[in-house]
Tab-separated table of C-alpha atoms and ligand atoms in Angstrom:
chain	number	residue	atom	x	y	z
A	15	MET	CA	-0.014	-0.081	0.152
A	16	THR	CA	1.404	3.622	-0.903
A	17	LEU	CA	1.445	5.576	2.339
A	18	LEU	CA	2.707	8.744	0.722
A	19	GLU	CA	2.225	10.026	-2.692
A	20	LEU	CA	3.229	13.533	-4.392
A	21	VAL	CA	1.997	14.015	-7.752
A	22	ASP	CA	3.492	16.947	-9.557
A	23	VAL	CA	3.991	19.229	-6.644
A	24	THR	CA	4.958	22.602	-6.953
A	25	ALA	CA	6.111	25.272	-4.281
A	26	SER	CA	7.179	28.620	-3.969
A	27	TYR	CA	8.597	30.849	-1.390
A	28	GLY	CA	6.725	34.235	-2.087
A	29	SER	CA	6.986	34.820	-5.785
A	30	VAL	CA	9.945	32.387	-6.362
A	31	GLN	CA	9.197	28.922	-7.401
A	32	VAL	CA	11.389	26.322	-6.231
A	33	LEU	CA	9.539	23.118	-6.981
A	34	GLU	CA	8.372	22.819	-10.324
A	35	GLY	CA	6.747	19.394	-10.291
A	36	VAL	CA	7.910	16.732	-7.727
A	37	SER	CA	6.410	13.310	-7.823
A	38	LEU	CA	7.244	10.326	-5.588
A	39	SER	CA	5.611	7.633	-3.362
A	40	VAL	CA	6.452	6.081	-0.367
A	41	PRO	CA	5.004	2.544	0.455
A	42	ASP	CA	4.026	1.901	3.882
A	43	GLY	CA	6.860	0.787	5.829
A	44	GLY	CA	9.222	1.429	2.920
A	45	ALA	CA	11.998	3.859	3.029
A	46	VAL	CA	12.717	6.296	-0.140
A	47	GLY	CA	15.494	8.647	-0.489
A	48	ILE	CA	15.747	12.042	-1.993
A	49	LEU	CA	18.901	13.078	-3.476
A	50	GLY	CA	20.164	16.216	-5.438
A	51	ALA	CA	22.691	18.971	-5.287
A	52	ASN	CA	22.373	21.738	-2.906
A	53	GLY	CA	19.548	24.121	-3.797
A	54	ALA	CA	18.004	20.997	-5.798
A	55	GLY	CA	14.731	21.394	-3.708
A	56	LYS	CA	15.081	18.551	-1.266
A	57	THR	CA	14.320	20.311	2.035
A	58	THR	CA	11.653	22.071	0.287
A	59	THR	CA	9.960	18.806	-0.692
A	60	LEU	CA	9.758	17.769	3.103
A	61	ARG	CA	8.577	21.274	4.008
A	62	ALA	CA	5.751	20.973	1.116
A	63	ILE	CA	4.637	17.619	3.071
A	64	THR	CA	4.579	19.344	6.346
A	65	GLY	CA	2.838	22.177	5.321
A	66	VAL	CA	4.825	25.155	5.868
A	67	VAL	CA	5.388	26.207	2.174
A	68	ARG	CA	2.665	27.007	-0.170
A	69	THR	CA	2.122	24.159	-2.648
A	70	GLY	CA	0.324	23.015	-5.838
A	71	GLY	CA	-0.312	19.559	-7.084
A	72	SER	CA	-1.471	16.711	-5.023
A	73	ILE	CA	0.186	15.297	-1.773
A	74	ARG	CA	-1.850	12.512	-0.322
A	75	PHE	CA	-1.069	10.702	3.035
A	76	ASP	CA	-2.923	7.450	3.842
A	77	GLY	CA	-5.422	8.048	1.143
A	78	ARG	CA	-6.197	11.670	2.060
A	79	GLU	CA	-5.385	14.914	0.367
A	80	ILE	CA	-3.118	17.062	2.621
A	81	SER	CA	-1.723	19.509	0.678
A	82	GLY	CA	-3.231	22.790	2.206
A	83	MET	CA	-3.323	21.483	5.819
A	84	ARG	CA	-1.368	23.471	8.647
A	85	PRO	CA	1.812	21.769	9.946
A	86	ASP	CA	-0.026	20.872	13.160
A	87	GLN	CA	-2.785	18.921	11.237
A	88	VAL	CA	-0.123	17.102	9.268
A	89	ALA	CA	1.738	16.009	12.399
A	90	ALA	CA	-1.427	15.204	13.957
A	91	LEU	CA	-2.089	12.608	11.096
A	92	GLY	CA	1.310	10.952	11.915
A	93	ILE	CA	3.946	12.737	9.814
A	94	ALA	CA	7.123	13.613	11.885
A	95	HIS	CA	10.086	15.615	10.680
A	96	VAL	CA	13.452	15.765	11.599
A	97	PRO	CA	14.699	19.132	10.166
A	98	GLU	CA	18.168	19.968	9.001
A	99	GLY	CA	19.782	21.380	11.898
A	100	ARG	CA	17.857	19.137	14.190
A	101	GLY	CA	15.572	21.663	15.809
A	102	THR	CA	16.159	20.217	19.473
A	103	LEU	CA	15.024	22.580	22.227
A	104	GLY	CA	18.444	23.562	24.020
A	105	GLN	CA	17.095	24.821	27.207
A	106	LEU	CA	15.331	21.571	27.884
A	107	SER	CA	16.846	18.433	29.088
A	108	VAL	CA	17.192	15.280	26.871
A	109	ARG	CA	14.374	13.513	28.710
A	110	ASP	CA	12.226	16.642	28.232
A	111	ASN	CA	12.806	16.830	24.496
A	112	LEU	CA	11.800	13.442	24.372
A	113	ARG	CA	8.685	14.132	26.282
A	114	VAL	CA	7.737	16.797	24.100
A	115	GLY	CA	8.169	14.663	21.012
A	116	SER	CA	5.133	12.706	22.725
A	117	TYR	CA	2.825	15.458	23.483
A	118	LEU	CA	0.025	14.456	21.178
A	119	ARG	CA	-0.310	10.954	23.117
A	120	LYS	CA	-1.961	9.956	26.433
A	121	ASP	CA	-0.563	6.440	26.978
A	122	ARG	CA	1.739	7.493	29.678
A	123	LYS	CA	2.861	3.859	30.334
A	124	ALA	CA	3.827	3.179	26.580
A	125	ILE	CA	5.612	6.753	26.515
A	126	ALA	CA	7.888	5.763	29.489
A	127	GLU	CA	8.741	2.517	27.364
A	128	ASP	CA	9.444	4.271	24.351
A	129	ILE	CA	11.876	6.666	26.236
A	130	ASP	CA	13.617	3.589	27.467
A	131	TYR	CA	13.644	2.581	23.814
A	132	CYS	CA	15.310	5.519	22.608
A	133	LEU	CA	18.028	5.140	25.385
A	134	ASP	CA	18.621	1.717	24.059
A	135	LEU	CA	18.784	2.915	20.440
A	136	PHE	CA	20.985	5.633	21.446
A	137	PRO	CA	23.204	4.595	24.432
A	138	GLN	CA	25.020	7.933	24.003
A	139	LEU	CA	22.151	9.842	25.289
A	140	LYS	CA	21.581	7.745	28.500
A	141	ASP	CA	24.434	9.406	30.232
A	142	ARG	CA	23.137	12.780	29.183
A	143	ILE	CA	19.388	12.400	30.121
A	144	GLY	CA	19.220	15.299	32.453
A	145	SER	CA	21.659	17.547	30.455
A	146	HIS	CA	20.298	20.392	28.368
A	147	ALA	CA	20.155	19.477	24.742
A	148	ALA	CA	22.469	22.823	23.705
A	149	ALA	CA	25.255	20.925	25.557
A	150	LEU	CA	25.345	17.998	23.668
A	151	SER	CA	27.407	17.220	20.731
A	152	GLY	CA	26.222	17.347	17.057
A	153	GLY	CA	26.079	13.491	16.735
A	154	GLU	CA	24.069	13.421	20.139
A	155	GLN	CA	21.800	16.380	19.104
A	156	GLN	CA	20.975	14.442	15.889
A	157	MET	CA	20.081	11.340	17.869
A	158	LEU	CA	17.886	13.293	20.071
A	159	ALA	CA	16.141	14.814	17.040
A	160	VAL	CA	15.385	11.167	15.778
A	161	GLY	CA	14.339	9.906	19.240
A	162	ARG	CA	12.061	13.102	19.744
A	163	ALA	CA	10.449	12.382	16.395
A	164	PHE	CA	9.916	8.696	17.194
A	165	MET	CA	8.279	9.553	20.550
A	166	ALA	CA	5.327	10.737	18.504
A	167	ARG	CA	4.926	7.252	17.117
A	168	PRO	CA	4.483	8.587	13.627
A	169	ARG	CA	3.622	6.411	10.642
A	170	LEU	CA	6.142	8.265	8.469
A	171	LEU	CA	9.341	10.090	9.502
A	172	LEU	CA	10.748	12.759	7.233
A	173	LEU	CA	14.739	12.996	7.961
A	174	ASP	CA	16.736	15.809	6.509
A	175	GLU	CA	20.399	15.557	6.125
A	176	ALA	CA	20.819	13.575	9.628
A	177	SER	CA	24.534	13.416	8.600
A	178	LEU	CA	25.176	17.073	8.127
A	179	GLY	CA	28.275	18.118	10.047
A	180	LEU	CA	28.899	14.684	11.691
A	181	ALA	CA	32.183	13.050	11.588
A	182	PRO	CA	31.801	9.774	9.238
A	183	SER	CA	32.055	7.210	12.077
A	184	THR	CA	29.024	9.151	13.936
A	185	ALA	CA	27.147	9.515	11.006
A	186	ARG	CA	27.404	5.740	10.500
A	187	ASN	CA	26.087	5.254	13.928
A	188	VAL	CA	23.146	7.355	13.589
A	189	TYR	CA	22.184	5.687	10.281
A	190	ASP	CA	22.758	2.247	11.744
A	191	ALA	CA	20.506	2.988	14.724
A	192	ILE	CA	17.894	4.711	12.214
A	193	GLY	CA	18.150	1.430	10.278
A	194	ARG	CA	17.451	-0.486	13.555
A	195	LEU	CA	14.459	1.807	14.245
A	196	ARG	CA	13.066	1.242	10.964
A	197	ARG	CA	13.115	-2.378	11.188
A	198	GLU	CA	11.760	-2.802	14.655
A	199	SER	CA	8.987	-0.182	14.351
A	200	GLY	CA	8.057	-0.249	10.670
A	201	ILE	CA	7.911	3.624	10.276
A	202	ALA	CA	8.064	4.563	6.811
A	203	MET	CA	10.850	6.980	6.095
A	204	LEU	CA	11.657	9.497	3.535
A	205	VAL	CA	15.195	10.518	3.635
A	206	VAL	CA	16.966	13.553	2.282
A	207	GLU	CA	20.769	13.089	2.195
A	208	GLN	CA	23.676	14.565	0.439
A	209	ASN	CA	25.659	11.352	1.428
A	210	ALA	CA	24.375	8.772	-0.812
A	211	ASN	CA	26.506	6.044	0.521
A	212	LEU	CA	24.448	6.457	3.638
A	213	ALA	CA	21.240	7.064	2.057
A	214	PHE	CA	21.622	3.742	-0.002
A	215	SER	CA	22.297	1.720	3.174
A	216	LEU	CA	18.825	2.821	4.420
A	217	VAL	CA	16.291	3.168	1.458
A	218	GLU	CA	15.118	0.883	-1.019
A	219	SER	CA	14.457	3.366	-3.718
A	220	ALA	CA	15.370	6.996	-4.230
A	221	THR	CA	14.758	9.785	-6.460
A	222	VAL	CA	17.307	12.472	-7.836
A	223	LEU	CA	15.938	16.028	-7.816
A	224	GLU	CA	17.548	18.979	-10.221
A	225	THR	CA	16.140	22.535	-10.063
A	226	GLY	CA	12.856	21.547	-8.310
A	227	ARG	CA	12.282	18.194	-10.736
A	228	ASN	CA	12.676	14.714	-10.611
A	229	VAL	CA	15.343	13.613	-13.088
A	230	LEU	CA	15.935	10.163	-12.126
A	231	THR	CA	14.070	7.652	-9.962
A	232	GLY	CA	14.593	3.728	-9.161
A	233	THR	CA	15.645	1.202	-6.863
A	234	SER	CA	18.741	1.775	-4.790
A	235	ALA	CA	20.608	-0.983	-6.802
A	236	GLU	CA	19.563	0.498	-10.239
A	237	LEU	CA	20.599	3.951	-8.880
A	238	LYS	CA	23.983	2.554	-7.427
A	239	GLY	CA	24.605	0.968	-11.067
A	240	MET	CA	24.300	4.193	-12.809
A	241	ASP	CA	27.562	5.960	-13.930
A	242	GLU	CA	26.080	9.417	-13.435
A	243	ILE	CA	25.011	8.786	-9.895
A	244	ARG	CA	28.475	7.001	-9.152
A	245	ARG	CA	30.311	9.852	-10.420
A	246	ALA	CA	27.876	12.757	-8.822
A	247	TYR	CA	27.050	11.224	-5.493
A	248	LEU	CA	29.517	8.193	-4.677
A	249	GLY	CA	32.768	9.664	-5.394
A	250	GLY	CA	33.722	7.508	-8.417
B	4	LIG	P1	20.458	22.280	0.634
B	4	LIG	O1	21.081	20.957	0.460
B	4	LIG	O2	21.371	23.282	0.109
B	4	LIG	O3	19.647	22.380	1.585
B	4	LIG	P2	17.992	21.609	-1.154
B	4	LIG	O4	17.967	20.525	-2.310
B	4	LIG	O5	17.353	21.310	0.190
B	4	LIG	O6	19.428	22.045	-0.514
B	4	LIG	P3	16.295	23.581	-0.503
B	4	LIG	O7	16.440	24.146	0.822
B	4	LIG	O8	14.919	23.104	-0.829
B	4	LIG	O9	17.130	22.937	-1.338
B	4	LIG	O10	16.050	25.128	-1.624
B	4	LIG	C1	15.669	25.054	-2.822
B	4	LIG	C2	15.796	26.571	-3.343
B	4	LIG	O11	14.775	27.455	-2.740
B	4	LIG	C3	17.304	27.300	-3.418
B	4	LIG	O12	17.413	28.056	-4.385
B	4	LIG	C4	17.268	27.911	-2.006
B	4	LIG	O13	17.893	29.196	-2.139
B	4	LIG	C5	15.668	28.464	-2.084
B	4	LIG	N1	15.089	28.707	-0.940
B	4	LIG	C6	15.166	27.757	0.421
B	4	LIG	N2	14.604	28.267	1.547
B	4	LIG	C7	13.970	29.654	0.980
B	4	LIG	C8	13.497	30.588	1.865
B	4	LIG	N3	12.698	30.627	2.898
B	4	LIG	N4	12.936	31.803	0.977
B	4	LIG	C9	13.575	31.685	-0.184
B	4	LIG	N5	14.164	30.948	-0.813
B	4	LIG	C10	14.269	29.956	-0.037
């Protein structure tokens, strides 16, 4: 079953149109990547889904048209966003950031279990549970941002450049944990990533954007086999 489907989505900031017609679909429980150079429109595609930019075209989630909805309405349907730059609340503790992620839920026992699950997924956060998020390293903040999004128990996670600014081994750790989260939770994922090696370790298929349009879409295996993808994104 298709969980998310974008058909010919356009988006603009003021009078400047940056998405010229983006189409993609994410199966329920599946993971799909969005690749592309700086400025191609990857982040804007995620913002179009979450309702923070004005869009045209169609965005359907779980069979329902969601374009034109407010960000809080989109979140309430089960779409969580881990934005570029992480967006953790610096003056709140790690524990409170995780609790904030669960603010729409009422199942207190399950919330406590899910906090424990986040700490198992990201053991580095265990020692920092009472620390302000602002005091964490970049890698720990990224882990917290993913954990906070999971705490909403979404059906779809939108991940924006989770590796940005991290040392390669830290980025690998973060992606390994996201992969485990995916296997264990079945949450579908739409993943924006400059580091195509990391993206391909997580997603089954991907689409490549150029100046606000899809130029290539395929399975990870197909894309990895293409010379232009190898040259542009895989360093060879
Ligand atoms: P990056 O990897 O650099 O984040 P991206 O593919 O995610 O690239 P977007 O951030 O979606 O690209 O940006 C697409 C285009 O929209 C760029 O030309 C950018 O300058 C422009 N843009 C992004 N945000 C805004 C904004 N708030 N106001 C005006 N233009 C914007």
